[in-house]
mmCIF file with all atom_site columns, C-alpha atoms in Angstrom:
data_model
loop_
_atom_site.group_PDB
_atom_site.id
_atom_site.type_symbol
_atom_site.label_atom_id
_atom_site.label_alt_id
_atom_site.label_comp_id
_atom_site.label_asym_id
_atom_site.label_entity_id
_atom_site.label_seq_id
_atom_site.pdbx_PDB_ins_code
_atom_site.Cartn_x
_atom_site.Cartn_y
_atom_site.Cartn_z
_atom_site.occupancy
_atom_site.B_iso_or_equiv
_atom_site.pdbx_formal_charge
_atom_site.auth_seq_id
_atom_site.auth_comp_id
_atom_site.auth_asym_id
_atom_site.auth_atom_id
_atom_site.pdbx_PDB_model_num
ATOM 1  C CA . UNK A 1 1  ? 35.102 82.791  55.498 1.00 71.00 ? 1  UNK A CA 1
ATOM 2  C CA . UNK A 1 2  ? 31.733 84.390  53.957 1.00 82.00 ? 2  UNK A CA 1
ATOM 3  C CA . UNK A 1 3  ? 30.679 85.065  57.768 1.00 87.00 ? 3  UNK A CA 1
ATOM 4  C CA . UNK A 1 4  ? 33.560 86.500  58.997 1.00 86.00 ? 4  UNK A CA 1
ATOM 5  C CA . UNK A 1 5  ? 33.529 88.484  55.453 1.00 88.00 ? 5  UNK A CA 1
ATOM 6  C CA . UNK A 1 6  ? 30.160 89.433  56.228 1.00 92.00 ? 6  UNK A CA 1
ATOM 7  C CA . UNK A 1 7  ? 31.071 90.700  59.912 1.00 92.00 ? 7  UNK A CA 1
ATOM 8  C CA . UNK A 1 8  ? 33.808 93.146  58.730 1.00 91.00 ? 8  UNK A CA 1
ATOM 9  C CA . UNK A 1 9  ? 31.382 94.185  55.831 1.00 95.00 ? 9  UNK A CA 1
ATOM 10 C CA . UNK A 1 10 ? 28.859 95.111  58.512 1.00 96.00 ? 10 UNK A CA 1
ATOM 11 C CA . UNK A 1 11 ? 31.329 96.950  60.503 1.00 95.00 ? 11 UNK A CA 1
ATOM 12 C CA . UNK A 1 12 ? 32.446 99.101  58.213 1.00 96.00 ? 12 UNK A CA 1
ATOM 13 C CA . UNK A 1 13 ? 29.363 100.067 56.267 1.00 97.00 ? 13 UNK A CA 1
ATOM 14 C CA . UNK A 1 14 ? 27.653 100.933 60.076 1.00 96.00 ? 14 UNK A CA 1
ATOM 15 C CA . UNK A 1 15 ? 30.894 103.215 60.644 1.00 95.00 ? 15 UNK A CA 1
ATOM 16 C CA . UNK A 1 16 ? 29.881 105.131 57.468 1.00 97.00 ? 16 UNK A CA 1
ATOM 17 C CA . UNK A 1 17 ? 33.013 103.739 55.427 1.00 97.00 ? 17 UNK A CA 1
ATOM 18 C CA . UNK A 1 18 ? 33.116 102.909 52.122 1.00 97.00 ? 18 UNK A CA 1
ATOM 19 C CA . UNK A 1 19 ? 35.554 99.889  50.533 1.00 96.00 ? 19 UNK A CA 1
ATOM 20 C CA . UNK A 1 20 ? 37.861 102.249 49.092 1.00 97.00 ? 20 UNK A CA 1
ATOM 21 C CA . UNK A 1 21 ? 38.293 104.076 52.731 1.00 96.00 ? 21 UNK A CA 1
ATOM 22 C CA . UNK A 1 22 ? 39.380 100.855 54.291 1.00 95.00 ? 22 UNK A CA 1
ATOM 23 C CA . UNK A 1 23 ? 41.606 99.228  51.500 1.00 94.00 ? 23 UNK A CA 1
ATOM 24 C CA . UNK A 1 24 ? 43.572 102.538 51.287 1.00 96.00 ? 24 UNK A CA 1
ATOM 25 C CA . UNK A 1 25 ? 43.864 102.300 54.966 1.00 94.00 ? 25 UNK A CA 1
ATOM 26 C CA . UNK A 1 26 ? 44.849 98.303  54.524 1.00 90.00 ? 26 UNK A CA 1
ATOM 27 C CA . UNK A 1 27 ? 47.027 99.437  51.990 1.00 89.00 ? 27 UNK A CA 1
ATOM 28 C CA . UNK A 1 28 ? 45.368 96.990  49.513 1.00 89.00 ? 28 UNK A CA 1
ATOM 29 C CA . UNK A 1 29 ? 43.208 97.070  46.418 1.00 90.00 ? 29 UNK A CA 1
ATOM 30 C CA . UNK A 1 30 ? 39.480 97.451  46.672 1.00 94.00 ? 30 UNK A CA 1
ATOM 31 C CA . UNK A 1 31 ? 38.371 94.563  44.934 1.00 92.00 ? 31 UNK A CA 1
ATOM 32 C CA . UNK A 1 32 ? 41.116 92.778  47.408 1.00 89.00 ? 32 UNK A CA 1
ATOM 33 C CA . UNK A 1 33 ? 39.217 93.876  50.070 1.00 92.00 ? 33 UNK A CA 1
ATOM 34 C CA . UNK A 1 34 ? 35.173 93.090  48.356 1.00 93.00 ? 34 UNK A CA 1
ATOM 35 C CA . UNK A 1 35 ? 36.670 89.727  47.788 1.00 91.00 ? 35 UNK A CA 1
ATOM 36 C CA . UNK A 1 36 ? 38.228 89.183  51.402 1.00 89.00 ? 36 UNK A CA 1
ATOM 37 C CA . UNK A 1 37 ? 34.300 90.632  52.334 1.00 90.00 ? 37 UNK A CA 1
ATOM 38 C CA . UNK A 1 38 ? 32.788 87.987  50.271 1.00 90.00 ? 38 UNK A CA 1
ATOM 39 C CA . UNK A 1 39 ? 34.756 85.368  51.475 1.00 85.00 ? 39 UNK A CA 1
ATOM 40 C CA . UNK A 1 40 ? 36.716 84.896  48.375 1.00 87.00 ? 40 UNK A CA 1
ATOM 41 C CA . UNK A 1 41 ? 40.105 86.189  48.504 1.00 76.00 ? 41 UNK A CA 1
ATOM 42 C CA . UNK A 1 42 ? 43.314 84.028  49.528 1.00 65.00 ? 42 UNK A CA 1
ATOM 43 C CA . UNK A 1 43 ? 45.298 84.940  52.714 1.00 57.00 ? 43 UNK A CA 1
ATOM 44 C CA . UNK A 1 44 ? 47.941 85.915  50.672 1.00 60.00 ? 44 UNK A CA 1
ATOM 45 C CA . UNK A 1 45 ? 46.166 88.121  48.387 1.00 68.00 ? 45 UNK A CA 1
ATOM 46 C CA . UNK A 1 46 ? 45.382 90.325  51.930 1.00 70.00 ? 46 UNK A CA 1
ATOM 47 C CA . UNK A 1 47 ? 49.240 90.238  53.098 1.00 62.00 ? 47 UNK A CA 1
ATOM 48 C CA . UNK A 1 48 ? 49.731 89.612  56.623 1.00 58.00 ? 48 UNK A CA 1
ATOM 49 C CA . UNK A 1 49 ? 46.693 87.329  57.174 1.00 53.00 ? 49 UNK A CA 1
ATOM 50 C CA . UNK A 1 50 ? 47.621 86.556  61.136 1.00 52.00 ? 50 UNK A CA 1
ATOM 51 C CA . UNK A 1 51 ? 46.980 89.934  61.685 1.00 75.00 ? 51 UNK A CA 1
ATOM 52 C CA . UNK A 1 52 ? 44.405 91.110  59.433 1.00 81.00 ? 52 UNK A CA 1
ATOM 53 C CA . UNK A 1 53 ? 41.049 91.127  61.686 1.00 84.00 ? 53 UNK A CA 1
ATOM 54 C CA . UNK A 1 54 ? 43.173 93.301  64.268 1.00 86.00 ? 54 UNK A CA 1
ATOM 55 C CA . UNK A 1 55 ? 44.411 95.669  61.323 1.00 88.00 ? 55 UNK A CA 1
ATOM 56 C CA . UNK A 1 56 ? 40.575 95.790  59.781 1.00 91.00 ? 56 UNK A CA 1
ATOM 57 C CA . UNK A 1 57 ? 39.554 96.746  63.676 1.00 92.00 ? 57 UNK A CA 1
ATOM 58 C CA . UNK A 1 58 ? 42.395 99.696  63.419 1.00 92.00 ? 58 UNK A CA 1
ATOM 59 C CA . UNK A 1 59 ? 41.111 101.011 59.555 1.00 94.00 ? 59 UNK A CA 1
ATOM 60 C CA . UNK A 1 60 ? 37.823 101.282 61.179 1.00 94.00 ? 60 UNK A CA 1
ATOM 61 C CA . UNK A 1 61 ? 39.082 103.851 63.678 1.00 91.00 ? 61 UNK A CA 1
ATOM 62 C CA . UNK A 1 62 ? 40.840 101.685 65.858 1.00 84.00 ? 62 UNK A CA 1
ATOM 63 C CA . UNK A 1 63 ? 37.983 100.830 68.085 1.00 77.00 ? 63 UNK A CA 1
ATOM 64 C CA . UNK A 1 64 ? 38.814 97.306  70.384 1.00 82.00 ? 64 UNK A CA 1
ATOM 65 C CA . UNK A 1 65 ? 35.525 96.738  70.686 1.00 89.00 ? 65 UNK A CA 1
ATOM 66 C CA . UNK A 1 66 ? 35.376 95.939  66.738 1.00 91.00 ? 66 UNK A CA 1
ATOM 67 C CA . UNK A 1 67 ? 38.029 93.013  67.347 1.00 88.00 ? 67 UNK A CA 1
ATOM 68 C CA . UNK A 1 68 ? 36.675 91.476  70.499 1.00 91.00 ? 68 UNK A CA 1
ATOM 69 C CA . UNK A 1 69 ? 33.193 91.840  69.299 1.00 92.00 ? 69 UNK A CA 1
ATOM 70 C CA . UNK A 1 70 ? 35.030 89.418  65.811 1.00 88.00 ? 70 UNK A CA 1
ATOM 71 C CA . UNK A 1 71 ? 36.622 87.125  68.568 1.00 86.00 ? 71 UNK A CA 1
ATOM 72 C CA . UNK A 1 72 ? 34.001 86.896  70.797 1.00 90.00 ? 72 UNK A CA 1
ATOM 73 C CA . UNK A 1 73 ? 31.988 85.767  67.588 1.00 89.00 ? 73 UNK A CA 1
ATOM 74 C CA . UNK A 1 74 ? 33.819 83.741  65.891 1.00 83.00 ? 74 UNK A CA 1
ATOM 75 C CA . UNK A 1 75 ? 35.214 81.846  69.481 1.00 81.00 ? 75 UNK A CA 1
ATOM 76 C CA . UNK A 1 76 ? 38.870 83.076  68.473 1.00 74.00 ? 76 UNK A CA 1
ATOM 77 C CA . UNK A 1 77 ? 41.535 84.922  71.035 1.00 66.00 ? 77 UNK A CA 1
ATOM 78 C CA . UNK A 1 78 ? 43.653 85.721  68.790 1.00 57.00 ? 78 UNK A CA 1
ATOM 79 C CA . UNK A 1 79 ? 43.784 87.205  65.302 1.00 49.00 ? 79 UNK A CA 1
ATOM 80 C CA . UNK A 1 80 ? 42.969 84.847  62.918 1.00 45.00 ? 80 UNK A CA 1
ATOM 81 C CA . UNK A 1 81 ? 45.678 82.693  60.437 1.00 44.00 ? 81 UNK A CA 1
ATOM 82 C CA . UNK A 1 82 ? 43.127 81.373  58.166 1.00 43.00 ? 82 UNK A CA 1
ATOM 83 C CA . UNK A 1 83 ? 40.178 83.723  57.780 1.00 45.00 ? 83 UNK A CA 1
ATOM 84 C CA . UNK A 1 84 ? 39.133 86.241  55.744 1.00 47.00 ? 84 UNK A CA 1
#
């Protein structure tokens, strides 16, 4: 989880966005979202888990690239059920 953490982390600090940004856009708390980063927080602390690496893509401006760049890395096709 910490490297997938680390990926979105990554992502959204080289798009300029701050934590708050995103987890308003997520619709979840910050700290939520530094734990999910971190590789702490449960699947159901995040809400929809299955679909939370293509909703992170969207916060950070909806670019595809974001996602298949996670998938291609992490050797998924599909969002993830138990990550992040």
């Amino acid at each position: 989880r910490r490297k997938e953490g680390k990926f979105w982390q990554d992502s959204r600090e080289s798009r300029g966005f701050n934590r708050y940004d995103i987890a308003v856009r997520l619709g979840i708390h910050v700290n939520t979202l530094r734990l999910a980063e971190v590789g702490m927080a449960r699947p159901d602390e995040i809400g929809d888990d299955a679909t939370f690496a293509q909703r992170y893509s969207q916060a950070l401006g909806g670019d595809n690239s974001i996602l298949e760049e996670y998938r291609k890395s992490f050797n998924t096709s599909k969002a993830p059920t138990d990550h992040i």
